[in-house]
Short mmCIF file of C-alpha atoms and ligand atoms in Angstrom, two decimals:
data_model
loop_
_atom_site.label_atom_id
_atom_site.label_comp_id
_atom_site.label_asym_id
_atom_site.label_seq_id
_atom_site.Cartn_x
_atom_site.Cartn_y
_atom_site.Cartn_z
CA MET W 1 13.09 -3.50 29.65
CA SER W 2 10.46 -4.97 27.33
CA TYR W 3 10.13 -4.56 23.59
CA VAL W 4 7.91 -5.40 20.67
CA LEU W 5 9.14 -6.10 17.15
CA GLY W 6 7.36 -4.57 14.16
CA VAL W 7 8.18 -6.60 11.04
CA ASP W 8 7.64 -4.54 7.86
CA LEU W 9 7.67 -7.14 5.07
CA GLY W 10 8.02 -4.99 1.95
CA THR W 11 8.51 -5.78 -1.72
CA SER W 12 12.25 -5.15 -1.84
CA ALA W 13 13.26 -5.73 1.78
CA VAL W 14 12.10 -6.56 5.29
CA LYS W 15 12.71 -4.00 8.05
CA VAL W 16 12.36 -5.10 11.66
CA SER W 17 12.02 -2.37 14.32
CA ALA W 18 12.41 -2.98 18.05
CA VAL W 19 10.18 -0.55 19.97
CA ASP W 20 9.98 0.07 23.73
CA ARG W 21 6.86 0.78 25.81
CA GLU W 22 7.16 4.54 25.18
CA GLY W 23 7.20 4.12 21.40
CA ASN W 24 10.96 4.72 21.00
CA ILE W 25 12.69 2.76 18.26
CA VAL W 26 15.63 1.21 20.09
CA ALA W 27 17.08 -0.73 17.15
CA GLN W 28 16.33 -1.52 13.51
CA GLN W 29 17.65 -4.14 11.11
CA SER W 30 16.75 -4.81 7.52
CA PHE W 31 17.58 -7.32 4.81
CA ASP W 32 16.92 -7.18 1.05
CA TYR W 33 15.57 -9.92 -1.18
CA ASP W 34 15.18 -10.35 -4.93
CA LEU W 35 12.20 -9.95 -7.21
CA SER W 36 12.07 -12.23 -10.21
CA HIS W 37 10.41 -11.36 -13.52
CA PRO W 38 10.41 -14.65 -15.46
CA LYS W 39 8.29 -13.08 -18.24
CA PRO W 40 7.18 -9.50 -19.02
CA GLY W 41 4.52 -8.47 -16.50
CA TYR W 42 5.39 -11.34 -14.11
CA SER W 43 6.62 -10.52 -10.61
CA GLU W 44 7.46 -13.31 -8.19
CA GLN W 45 9.29 -13.94 -4.95
CA ASN W 46 10.40 -17.00 -3.03
CA PRO W 47 8.55 -17.12 0.33
CA GLU W 48 11.61 -18.80 1.85
CA ASP W 49 13.54 -15.55 1.20
CA TRP W 50 11.04 -13.62 3.36
CA VAL W 51 11.53 -16.10 6.21
CA SER W 52 15.34 -16.06 5.93
CA ALA W 53 15.54 -12.24 5.67
CA THR W 54 13.21 -11.76 8.66
CA THR W 55 15.18 -14.29 10.69
CA VAL W 56 18.56 -12.70 9.83
CA SER W 57 17.17 -9.30 10.91
CA ILE W 58 15.94 -10.72 14.23
CA VAL W 59 19.23 -12.56 14.85
CA ARG W 60 21.11 -9.27 14.22
CA LEU W 61 18.85 -7.40 16.66
CA ILE W 62 19.81 -9.97 19.28
CA LEU W 63 23.52 -10.39 18.45
CA LYS W 64 24.49 -6.93 17.15
CA ASP W 65 22.08 -4.62 18.97
CA GLY W 66 22.12 -6.61 22.20
CA LEU W 67 18.35 -7.16 22.57
CA LYS W 68 17.75 -9.92 25.10
CA PRO W 69 15.39 -12.58 23.68
CA GLU W 70 13.40 -12.68 26.95
CA GLU W 71 12.80 -8.91 26.64
CA ILE W 72 11.07 -9.34 23.24
CA GLU W 73 7.50 -9.79 24.44
CA GLY W 74 5.60 -9.58 21.18
CA ILE W 75 5.95 -9.51 17.39
CA SER W 76 3.59 -8.31 14.70
CA PHE W 77 3.65 -7.49 11.01
CA SER W 78 2.98 -5.06 8.21
CA GLY W 79 2.89 -6.99 4.95
CA GLN W 80 3.06 -6.25 1.24
CA MET W 81 -0.51 -6.95 0.16
CA HIS W 82 -2.18 -9.35 -2.27
CA GLY W 83 0.72 -11.80 -2.98
CA LEU W 84 -0.47 -15.38 -3.53
CA VAL W 85 1.33 -18.12 -1.55
CA LEU W 86 -0.16 -21.52 -2.49
CA LEU W 87 0.27 -24.35 0.03
CA ASP W 88 -0.22 -28.13 -0.24
CA ASP W 89 -1.75 -30.45 2.38
CA LYS W 90 1.52 -30.33 4.39
CA ASN W 91 1.64 -26.52 4.17
CA GLN W 92 4.58 -26.74 1.76
CA VAL W 93 4.87 -23.87 -0.77
CA LEU W 94 3.78 -25.11 -4.22
CA ARG W 95 5.19 -22.39 -6.50
CA PRO W 96 6.86 -18.95 -6.19
CA ALA W 97 4.55 -16.30 -4.74
CA ILE W 98 2.79 -14.17 -7.37
CA LEU W 99 3.09 -10.57 -6.14
CA TRP W 100 0.83 -7.49 -6.05
CA ASN W 101 2.73 -5.85 -8.94
CA ASP W 102 2.35 -8.86 -11.27
CA THR W 103 0.03 -8.01 -14.15
CA ARG W 104 -0.38 -11.37 -15.96
CA THR W 105 -4.00 -11.61 -14.80
CA THR W 106 -5.85 -9.21 -17.12
CA PRO W 107 -7.98 -12.08 -18.63
CA GLN W 108 -8.99 -13.23 -15.13
CA THR W 109 -10.04 -9.70 -14.08
CA LYS W 110 -12.29 -9.56 -17.16
CA GLU W 111 -13.68 -13.03 -16.39
CA ILE W 112 -14.55 -11.90 -12.83
CA ALA W 113 -16.29 -8.74 -14.10
CA GLU W 114 -18.22 -10.69 -16.74
CA LYS W 115 -19.29 -13.48 -14.38
CA MET W 116 -20.27 -11.47 -11.31
CA GLY W 117 -20.71 -7.86 -12.49
CA GLN W 118 -22.13 -5.51 -9.87
CA GLU W 119 -22.64 -8.36 -7.33
CA PHE W 120 -18.84 -8.69 -7.07
CA ILE W 121 -18.45 -5.02 -6.12
CA ASN W 122 -21.39 -5.18 -3.71
CA VAL W 123 -19.87 -8.10 -1.79
CA THR W 124 -16.11 -7.52 -1.98
CA ARG W 125 -16.46 -3.70 -2.16
CA ASN W 126 -13.76 -3.56 -4.82
CA VAL W 127 -13.23 -3.97 -8.55
CA ALA W 128 -11.00 -6.98 -9.31
CA LEU W 129 -7.71 -5.40 -10.45
CA GLU W 130 -4.73 -7.37 -11.80
CA GLY W 131 -2.81 -6.90 -8.55
CA PHE W 132 -5.41 -8.47 -6.27
CA THR W 133 -5.24 -12.13 -5.15
CA LEU W 134 -8.41 -13.74 -6.57
CA PRO W 135 -7.34 -13.15 -10.21
CA LYS W 136 -3.98 -14.78 -9.33
CA ILE W 137 -5.76 -17.83 -7.87
CA LEU W 138 -7.82 -18.15 -11.06
CA TRP W 139 -4.69 -17.74 -13.20
CA VAL W 140 -3.00 -20.72 -11.48
CA LYS W 141 -6.25 -22.74 -11.70
CA GLU W 142 -6.44 -22.11 -15.47
CA ASN W 143 -2.75 -22.14 -16.42
CA GLU W 144 -1.12 -24.56 -13.97
CA PRO W 145 -3.88 -27.12 -13.21
CA GLU W 146 -1.37 -29.76 -12.03
CA ILE W 147 -0.14 -27.31 -9.33
CA PHE W 148 -3.62 -26.09 -8.45
CA SER W 149 -4.85 -29.68 -7.95
CA GLN W 150 -2.30 -30.04 -5.11
CA ALA W 151 -3.28 -26.72 -3.48
CA LYS W 152 -5.00 -27.21 -0.14
CA THR W 153 -5.04 -23.54 0.92
CA PHE W 154 -3.35 -20.18 0.38
CA VAL W 155 -2.01 -17.31 2.48
CA LEU W 156 -0.55 -13.82 1.94
CA PRO W 157 3.13 -12.90 2.41
CA LYS W 158 3.23 -11.88 6.06
CA ASP W 159 0.77 -14.68 6.99
CA TYR W 160 3.31 -17.15 5.63
CA VAL W 161 6.14 -15.69 7.73
CA ARG W 162 3.84 -15.74 10.79
CA TYR W 163 3.02 -19.40 10.07
CA ARG W 164 6.72 -20.27 9.94
CA MET W 165 7.27 -18.53 13.29
CA THR W 166 4.34 -20.12 15.11
CA GLY W 167 3.27 -23.25 13.18
CA GLN W 168 -0.29 -21.78 13.15
CA LEU W 169 -1.91 -20.96 9.81
CA ALA W 170 -4.26 -17.95 9.64
CA MET W 171 -5.04 -14.82 7.62
CA GLU W 172 -6.14 -11.53 9.16
CA TYR W 173 -8.96 -9.33 7.90
CA SER W 174 -7.12 -6.26 6.57
CA ASP W 175 -5.07 -8.43 4.20
CA ALA W 176 -7.92 -10.87 3.51
CA ALA W 177 -9.95 -7.93 2.12
CA GLY W 178 -7.20 -7.41 -0.50
CA THR W 179 -7.79 -10.92 -1.87
CA VAL W 180 -11.18 -9.62 -3.12
CA ALA W 181 -12.71 -12.94 -2.05
CA LEU W 182 -13.95 -11.53 1.28
CA ASP W 183 -17.41 -10.22 2.10
CA VAL W 184 -15.86 -7.08 3.57
CA ALA W 185 -18.85 -5.73 5.50
CA ASN W 186 -19.76 -9.13 7.01
CA LYS W 187 -16.14 -10.27 7.59
CA THR W 188 -16.66 -13.75 6.10
CA TRP W 189 -15.25 -15.44 3.01
CA SER W 190 -17.72 -14.77 0.21
CA LYS W 191 -19.91 -17.77 -0.67
CA GLU W 192 -20.88 -15.92 -3.88
CA VAL W 193 -17.24 -15.75 -5.02
CA GLN W 194 -16.59 -19.39 -4.02
CA GLU W 195 -19.61 -20.60 -6.01
CA ALA W 196 -18.99 -18.41 -9.06
CA PHE W 197 -15.40 -19.65 -9.46
CA ASP W 198 -15.85 -23.18 -8.12
CA LEU W 199 -13.48 -22.74 -5.19
CA ASP W 200 -13.94 -25.00 -2.18
CA ALA W 201 -14.73 -23.25 1.14
CA SER W 202 -11.92 -25.29 2.74
CA PHE W 203 -9.40 -23.54 0.43
CA PHE W 204 -9.88 -20.30 2.40
CA PRO W 205 -7.91 -20.06 5.67
CA GLU W 206 -9.15 -19.21 9.15
CA LEU W 207 -9.59 -15.46 9.72
CA ILE W 208 -8.27 -13.57 12.75
CA GLU W 209 -8.13 -9.92 13.87
CA SER W 210 -4.89 -7.94 13.51
CA ILE W 211 -4.48 -7.70 17.29
CA ASP W 212 -5.37 -11.38 17.90
CA LEU W 213 -2.75 -13.75 19.27
CA ALA W 214 -1.82 -16.08 16.40
CA GLY W 215 0.46 -18.23 18.58
CA ASN W 216 3.75 -18.23 20.46
CA ILE W 217 7.14 -18.69 18.80
CA SER W 218 7.40 -22.43 18.08
CA ASP W 219 10.21 -24.63 19.43
CA SER W 220 11.75 -25.00 15.99
CA TYR W 221 11.63 -21.25 15.20
CA ALA W 222 13.09 -20.48 18.65
CA LEU W 223 16.04 -22.70 17.75
CA PHE W 224 16.38 -21.09 14.32
CA SER W 225 16.14 -17.44 15.47
CA GLY W 226 17.36 -17.27 19.06
CA LEU W 227 13.93 -16.01 20.24
CA THR W 228 12.22 -17.72 23.17
CA THR W 229 8.90 -19.57 23.02
CA ALA W 230 7.49 -17.00 25.48
CA THR W 231 7.34 -14.38 22.69
CA LYS W 232 3.77 -13.86 21.45
CA VAL W 233 3.01 -13.35 17.77
CA PHE W 234 0.00 -11.26 16.69
CA GLY W 235 -1.97 -11.17 13.42
CA GLY W 236 -0.55 -7.93 11.97
CA ALA W 237 -1.95 -5.98 9.03
CA ALA W 238 -1.76 -5.14 5.36
CA ASP W 239 0.95 -2.51 4.80
CA ASN W 240 -1.54 0.26 4.08
CA ALA W 241 -3.59 -0.52 7.21
CA ALA W 242 -0.40 -0.69 9.32
CA GLY W 243 0.83 2.54 7.67
CA ALA W 244 -2.45 4.23 8.57
CA ILE W 245 -2.08 3.14 12.20
CA GLY W 246 1.57 4.23 12.28
CA SER W 247 0.50 7.67 10.99
CA GLY W 248 -2.37 8.01 13.44
CA ILE W 249 -5.18 7.76 10.85
CA LEU W 250 -7.67 6.60 13.44
CA GLN W 251 -10.60 9.01 13.20
CA PRO W 252 -13.13 9.80 10.46
CA ASN W 253 -11.83 13.39 10.13
CA MET W 254 -8.39 12.20 9.00
CA VAL W 255 -6.92 11.31 5.63
CA MET W 256 -3.40 10.09 4.88
CA SER W 257 -1.50 11.39 1.88
CA SER W 258 1.56 9.27 1.22
CA ILE W 259 4.17 10.35 -1.35
CA GLY W 260 6.49 7.37 -1.71
CA THR W 261 7.53 5.75 -4.98
CA SER W 262 3.80 5.39 -5.51
CA GLY W 263 1.22 7.62 -3.87
CA VAL W 264 -1.68 6.66 -1.62
CA VAL W 265 -4.62 8.67 -0.36
CA LEU W 266 -6.28 6.73 2.47
CA LYS W 267 -9.27 7.57 4.63
CA TYR W 268 -10.34 5.97 7.92
CA GLU W 269 -13.95 4.74 7.69
CA ASP W 270 -15.95 4.27 10.88
CA ASN W 271 -18.36 1.78 9.29
CA SER W 272 -19.08 0.02 6.00
CA ASN W 273 -22.11 2.16 5.06
CA VAL W 274 -20.27 4.48 2.68
CA ASP W 275 -20.34 3.21 -0.91
CA TYR W 276 -17.66 4.20 -3.42
CA ASN W 277 -18.95 1.52 -5.82
CA GLY W 278 -15.45 0.20 -6.49
CA ARG W 279 -13.99 3.59 -7.51
CA LEU W 280 -11.76 3.46 -4.42
CA HIS W 281 -10.39 0.34 -2.74
CA PHE W 282 -12.42 -0.41 0.41
CA PHE W 283 -10.76 -2.72 2.93
CA ASN W 284 -11.11 -3.81 6.57
CA HIS W 285 -8.87 -1.83 8.93
CA ALA W 286 -6.51 -3.33 11.49
CA ILE W 287 -8.82 -1.97 14.19
CA PRO W 288 -11.64 -4.48 14.75
CA ASN W 289 -14.82 -3.62 12.79
CA LYS W 290 -13.35 -0.45 11.26
CA PHE W 291 -12.53 0.10 7.59
CA TYR W 292 -10.48 2.28 5.29
CA SER W 293 -10.81 3.44 1.71
CA MET W 294 -7.90 4.32 -0.53
CA GLY W 295 -6.84 5.39 -4.00
CA VAL W 296 -3.44 4.95 -5.60
CA THR W 297 -1.34 7.17 -7.90
CA LEU W 298 1.11 4.66 -9.36
CA ALA W 299 3.99 7.08 -10.05
CA ALA W 300 4.19 9.74 -7.30
CA GLY W 301 7.80 10.15 -6.08
CA HIS W 302 8.69 7.91 -9.01
CA SER W 303 7.71 10.73 -11.42
CA LEU W 304 10.08 13.14 -9.67
CA ASN W 305 12.88 10.57 -9.61
CA TRP W 306 12.33 9.85 -13.31
CA TYR W 307 12.63 13.58 -14.12
CA LYS W 308 15.79 13.93 -12.06
CA HIS W 309 17.54 10.86 -13.55
CA THR W 310 16.57 11.85 -17.06
CA PHE W 311 16.98 15.64 -17.12
CA ALA W 312 18.79 16.76 -13.96
CA ALA W 313 21.14 13.88 -13.07
CA ASN W 314 23.84 16.18 -11.65
CA ASP W 315 21.53 18.41 -9.61
CA ASP W 316 21.16 18.00 -5.85
CA PHE W 317 17.75 16.42 -5.18
CA THR W 318 16.65 18.78 -2.39
CA GLU W 319 17.84 21.86 -4.33
CA MET W 320 15.98 20.64 -7.41
CA VAL W 321 12.75 20.31 -5.41
CA SER W 322 13.28 23.73 -3.76
CA SER W 323 13.80 25.37 -7.20
CA ALA W 324 10.04 24.93 -7.75
CA ALA W 325 9.61 28.00 -5.50
CA GLU W 326 11.05 30.10 -8.36
CA SER W 327 8.03 29.12 -10.50
CA THR W 328 4.42 30.12 -9.81
CA VAL W 329 1.11 28.55 -8.79
CA GLY W 330 0.23 26.50 -11.88
CA ALA W 331 3.91 26.37 -13.00
CA ASN W 332 3.50 29.34 -15.38
CA GLY W 333 0.84 27.44 -17.30
CA LEU W 334 2.59 24.05 -17.48
CA ILE W 335 0.65 20.90 -16.51
CA PHE W 336 2.16 17.45 -15.87
CA THR W 337 0.03 14.29 -15.67
CA PRO W 338 1.94 11.66 -13.65
CA TYR W 339 0.77 8.62 -15.63
CA ILE W 340 4.28 7.50 -16.60
CA VAL W 341 3.68 3.84 -15.62
CA GLY W 342 -0.11 3.84 -16.17
CA GLU W 343 -2.63 4.74 -13.45
CA ARG W 344 -4.90 3.09 -10.84
CA THR W 345 -7.16 5.80 -9.31
CA PRO W 346 -9.37 7.37 -10.54
CA TYR W 347 -8.46 5.90 -13.96
CA ALA W 348 -7.70 2.16 -13.78
CA ASP W 349 -5.73 2.31 -17.05
CA GLY W 350 -2.45 0.47 -17.47
CA ASP W 351 -1.84 2.03 -20.91
CA ILE W 352 -2.36 5.72 -20.14
CA ARG W 353 0.93 7.65 -20.20
CA GLY W 354 2.06 11.00 -18.81
CA SER W 355 2.13 14.38 -20.55
CA PHE W 356 3.54 17.86 -20.17
CA LEU W 357 0.81 20.15 -21.49
CA GLY W 358 1.22 23.81 -22.41
CA VAL W 359 5.01 23.70 -22.91
CA ASP W 360 6.14 27.22 -23.84
CA ASP W 361 9.52 28.56 -24.95
CA THR W 362 9.68 30.66 -21.78
CA HIS W 363 9.43 27.65 -19.46
CA LYS W 364 12.44 26.96 -17.28
CA LYS W 365 13.58 23.83 -15.45
CA SER W 366 11.99 25.19 -12.26
CA ASP W 367 8.59 25.27 -14.04
CA PHE W 368 8.99 21.62 -15.04
CA VAL W 369 9.86 20.62 -11.45
CA ARG W 370 6.92 22.64 -10.10
CA SER W 371 4.53 21.09 -12.62
CA ILE W 372 5.62 17.61 -11.47
CA LEU W 373 5.10 18.43 -7.77
CA GLU W 374 1.69 19.90 -8.63
CA GLY W 375 0.66 17.16 -11.09
CA ILE W 376 1.20 14.46 -8.46
CA ILE W 377 -0.95 16.39 -5.98
CA PHE W 378 -3.62 17.11 -8.65
CA SER W 379 -3.78 13.35 -9.11
CA PHE W 380 -4.30 12.98 -5.32
CA LYS W 381 -6.94 15.74 -5.53
CA ASP W 382 -8.83 13.61 -8.08
CA ILE W 383 -9.14 11.03 -5.28
CA PHE W 384 -10.28 13.76 -2.85
CA ASP W 385 -12.97 14.67 -5.41
CA ILE W 386 -14.40 11.13 -5.12
CA TYR W 387 -14.67 11.72 -1.36
CA ASP W 388 -16.41 15.04 -2.03
CA GLU W 389 -18.92 13.34 -4.32
CA VAL W 390 -20.09 11.01 -1.52
CA GLY W 391 -20.08 13.88 0.99
CA ALA W 392 -17.17 12.56 3.09
CA ASP W 393 -16.20 15.12 5.69
CA PHE W 394 -12.60 15.48 6.89
CA ASP W 395 -10.40 18.39 7.89
CA THR W 396 -6.90 16.99 8.43
CA VAL W 397 -4.48 15.47 5.96
CA VAL W 398 -1.47 13.64 7.43
CA SER W 399 1.38 13.68 4.92
CA ILE W 400 3.91 10.87 5.02
CA GLY W 401 6.55 9.31 2.76
CA GLY W 402 9.69 10.82 1.21
CA GLY W 403 7.66 13.68 -0.31
CA ALA W 404 6.74 14.92 3.18
CA LYS W 405 10.39 15.97 3.65
CA SER W 406 9.80 19.05 1.47
CA PRO W 407 8.11 22.04 3.21
CA LEU W 408 7.29 23.52 -0.22
CA TRP W 409 5.53 20.31 -1.31
CA LEU W 410 3.62 20.19 2.01
CA GLN W 411 2.37 23.74 1.37
CA ILE W 412 1.43 22.85 -2.23
CA GLN W 413 -0.63 19.97 -0.78
CA ALA W 414 -2.41 22.30 1.68
CA ASP W 415 -3.18 24.78 -1.15
CA ILE W 416 -4.37 22.18 -3.69
CA PHE W 417 -6.40 20.14 -1.16
CA ASN W 418 -7.60 23.36 0.51
CA LYS W 419 -7.19 21.53 3.85
CA LYS W 420 -4.85 21.58 6.82
CA VAL W 421 -1.83 19.32 6.17
CA VAL W 422 0.36 17.97 9.00
CA SER W 423 3.52 15.91 8.93
CA LEU W 424 4.71 13.49 11.61
CA LYS W 425 7.57 14.32 14.01
CA ASN W 426 9.33 10.98 13.71
CA GLU W 427 7.80 9.13 10.83
CA GLN W 428 8.37 5.37 10.91
CA GLY W 429 5.49 4.22 8.73
CA PRO W 430 4.08 0.71 8.62
CA GLY W 431 6.75 -0.85 10.87
CA MET W 432 5.59 1.41 13.72
CA GLY W 433 1.99 0.41 12.98
CA ALA W 434 3.02 -3.25 13.24
CA ALA W 435 4.76 -2.60 16.57
CA MET W 436 1.64 -0.80 17.85
CA ILE W 437 -0.50 -3.82 16.93
CA ALA W 438 1.80 -6.06 19.00
CA ALA W 439 1.71 -3.54 21.89
CA VAL W 440 -2.11 -3.59 21.90
CA GLY W 441 -2.18 -7.38 21.50
CA LEU W 442 0.03 -7.72 24.57
CA GLY W 443 -2.28 -5.46 26.57
CA TRP W 444 0.26 -2.63 26.96
CA PHE W 445 -2.62 -0.44 25.68
CA ASP W 446 -6.38 -1.07 25.62
CA THR W 447 -6.87 0.22 22.08
CA VAL W 448 -4.86 1.16 19.00
CA GLN W 449 -5.99 4.74 19.62
CA ASP W 450 -4.38 4.63 23.09
CA ALA W 451 -1.17 3.27 21.58
CA ALA W 452 -1.19 6.07 18.99
CA ALA W 453 -1.59 8.73 21.69
CA SER W 454 1.61 7.47 23.26
CA PHE W 455 3.64 6.47 20.16
CA ILE W 456 2.82 9.19 17.59
CA SER W 457 3.47 12.95 17.59
CA PHE W 458 2.38 15.29 14.84
CA GLY W 459 4.75 17.93 13.50
CA LYS W 460 4.25 21.28 11.79
CA GLU W 461 0.85 22.28 10.38
CA TYR W 462 0.49 23.77 6.88
CA LEU W 463 -2.68 25.81 6.31
CA PRO W 464 -4.12 26.60 2.87
CA ASP W 465 -3.75 30.13 1.54
CA PRO W 466 -7.19 31.17 0.18
CA ALA W 467 -5.81 33.03 -2.87
CA ARG W 468 -3.50 30.17 -3.91
CA ALA W 469 -6.26 27.61 -3.23
CA ALA W 470 -8.56 29.48 -5.64
CA GLN W 471 -5.85 29.59 -8.33
CA TYR W 472 -5.20 25.87 -7.88
CA GLU W 473 -8.90 25.12 -8.23
CA THR W 474 -8.80 26.77 -11.67
CA VAL W 475 -5.69 24.83 -12.74
CA HIS W 476 -7.03 21.52 -11.36
CA ASN W 477 -10.19 21.96 -13.42
CA ILE W 478 -7.97 22.22 -16.52
CA TYR W 479 -5.83 19.24 -15.34
CA LYS W 480 -8.99 17.10 -14.99
CA LYS W 481 -9.56 17.34 -18.76
CA ALA W 482 -6.12 15.91 -19.51
CA TYR W 483 -6.94 12.20 -19.02
CA ALA W 484 -9.79 12.11 -21.55
CA ALA W 485 -7.87 14.35 -23.93
CA THR W 486 -4.74 12.15 -23.91
CA ALA W 487 -6.14 8.61 -23.42
CA GLU W 488 -6.57 7.73 -27.10
CA ILE W 489 -3.19 9.17 -28.07
CA SER W 490 -1.52 7.28 -25.18
CA HIS W 491 -3.15 3.99 -26.15
CA GLU W 492 -2.15 4.39 -29.80
CA LEU W 493 1.43 5.20 -28.81
CA MET W 494 1.52 2.13 -26.53
CA ASN W 495 0.32 -0.05 -29.42
CA TYR W 496 3.00 1.49 -31.62
CA ARG W 497 5.69 0.69 -29.03
CA ARG W 498 4.42 -2.88 -28.78
CA SER W 499 4.71 -3.22 -32.56
CA LEU W 500 8.41 -2.23 -32.57
N1 ADP F 601 13.92 15.83 0.15
C1 ADP F 601 12.89 15.40 -0.58
N2 ADP F 601 11.96 16.26 -1.02
C2 ADP F 601 10.91 15.84 -1.75
N3 ADP F 601 10.71 14.56 -2.12
C3 ADP F 601 11.60 13.66 -1.73
C4 ADP F 601 12.74 14.01 -0.93
N4 ADP F 601 13.43 12.88 -0.70
C5 ADP F 601 12.76 11.87 -1.32
N5 ADP F 601 11.66 12.33 -1.94
C6 ADP F 601 10.68 11.57 -2.73
O1 ADP F 601 10.23 10.50 -1.91
C7 ADP F 601 10.18 9.29 -2.65
C8 ADP F 601 10.60 8.12 -1.77
O2 ADP F 601 9.74 8.05 -0.68
P1 ADP F 601 9.71 6.75 0.28
O3 ADP F 601 8.58 7.00 1.22
O4 ADP F 601 11.08 6.55 0.83
O5 ADP F 601 9.36 5.69 -0.83
P2 ADP F 601 9.19 4.10 -0.95
O6 ADP F 601 9.40 3.52 0.41
O7 ADP F 601 7.82 3.94 -1.51
O8 ADP F 601 10.23 3.74 -1.98
C9 ADP F 601 11.14 9.44 -3.79
O9 ADP F 601 10.57 8.87 -4.96
C10 ADP F 601 11.35 10.96 -3.94
O10 ADP F 601 10.74 11.43 -5.12
O1 5SP F 602 -0.70 -3.18 -3.87
C1 5SP F 602 -0.63 -2.45 -2.89
C2 5SP F 602 -1.84 -1.94 -2.22
O2 5SP F 602 -3.03 -2.25 -2.88
C3 5SP F 602 0.70 -1.98 -2.38
O3 5SP F 602 0.57 -1.06 -1.32
C4 5SP F 602 1.59 -3.10 -1.90
O4 5SP F 602 1.07 -3.66 -0.72
C5 5SP F 602 2.95 -2.39 -1.79
O5 5SP F 602 3.95 -2.91 -1.08
P1 5SP F 602 5.33 -2.08 -0.87
O6 5SP F 602 5.68 -1.37 -2.16
O7 5SP F 602 5.08 -1.07 0.23
O8 5SP F 602 6.30 -3.13 -0.51
#
């Protein structure tokens, strides 16, 4: 037998999946690690914890699940995006990694916008948000100059783990795009960004493709992990790019709708010609010379979980979700905006907060649940509207994440999007995408598309009902007014809370 390992390096844990040539997951191991929040808004992790957790998972696959090291032909990665790992001239880590969900960098995002304006968006194809890597680099440069003066280069989380496995330092394009220091269309580090922020070209690491061989397992890592030096290690991808591959989002007619803790709407882009002018993220895909665009709803499943913990702690989760069927399209006139931790797309506003609008003394719990399911999908529909504005054409929405477990929620998606929605038969997410990258890198398949044809099967299709779709269009048009109508109130309430 021969296997590949897909390493899904997440924010709270790493999950390593062993996959055979037919795409079957033969074993899985995971290991948690801590997040540290040394100050409000700070979010850091120790890169050594990623290496240890990944290694423990691999050792367990070998010792507990009986995988033979010589049968593990290749390894690749899906990585949490944007986290800054600063390295000195001996590739030693200089400070804890500053993660994607760390928001200390608001002044640096403003500095970037003021200094480069539209040119920044034209080159990097993104607006510099707090979570992205360049603002983090500038934060260290301005706030920890003694550390920055020792920094020779930087990498992203999964690139660091790959370096420790192989001894070879590199960054791959799909993650490099999330630094917002890359000229995305031309696939080179941006000279404009380097000059504007006085960053040396040598600070930026070598770039490779996701399916490129980064190196073999080194002697020292073989000793540490029990793997053999024959195992090949491939570039891997940003978690969203790997998730898109693992869900088969490989053609321009397909969009992914992911309802996890946060929500993501992601579209495969065949070339870099389409211009969202920074309203959506636009990154390089894990497939050479392809791209993807995406928008994020910060609190998707999180909104539902918040409601349950706060108002329905003793209810069964699945029954609570199913109770939404007792309500109506438009939740009997109740609208929920899911901005309970701020929002990213289409409103990049950390201080906006959620609302229930139209609360009536006849509303029942089932109406509240329904309004939450609908509000999350209205927020996704706002992202779809950006696609409509540029004339993007697609007919299939692949629904993934915990939210895709609910048939009612899948149908609500079909009706609100007014598109066909499909789920996956055996959804494995980004870890499967990582395994597919290794399988293509090894030559088991010629292309990622070929790997997908063998590894991925779609499940049930949900078609929009024309009458419900028309009703939802009416309610969504009302929902769209809620952001502007509640922004000032939200901001004032946030200021009040800060004053307490
Ligand atoms: N049976 C279900 N029906 C509908 N939604 C669900 C169900 N189970 C979980 N969820 C939602 O899915 C979310 C978790 O999805 P998941 O993809 O596991 O998230 P993540 O990996 O981002 O934490 C939860 O926040 C929850 O609201
Ligand atoms: O910031 C982004 C994308 O822009 C996130 O998608 C992180 O990459 C999330 O990592 P996990 O929550 O999946 O660990």
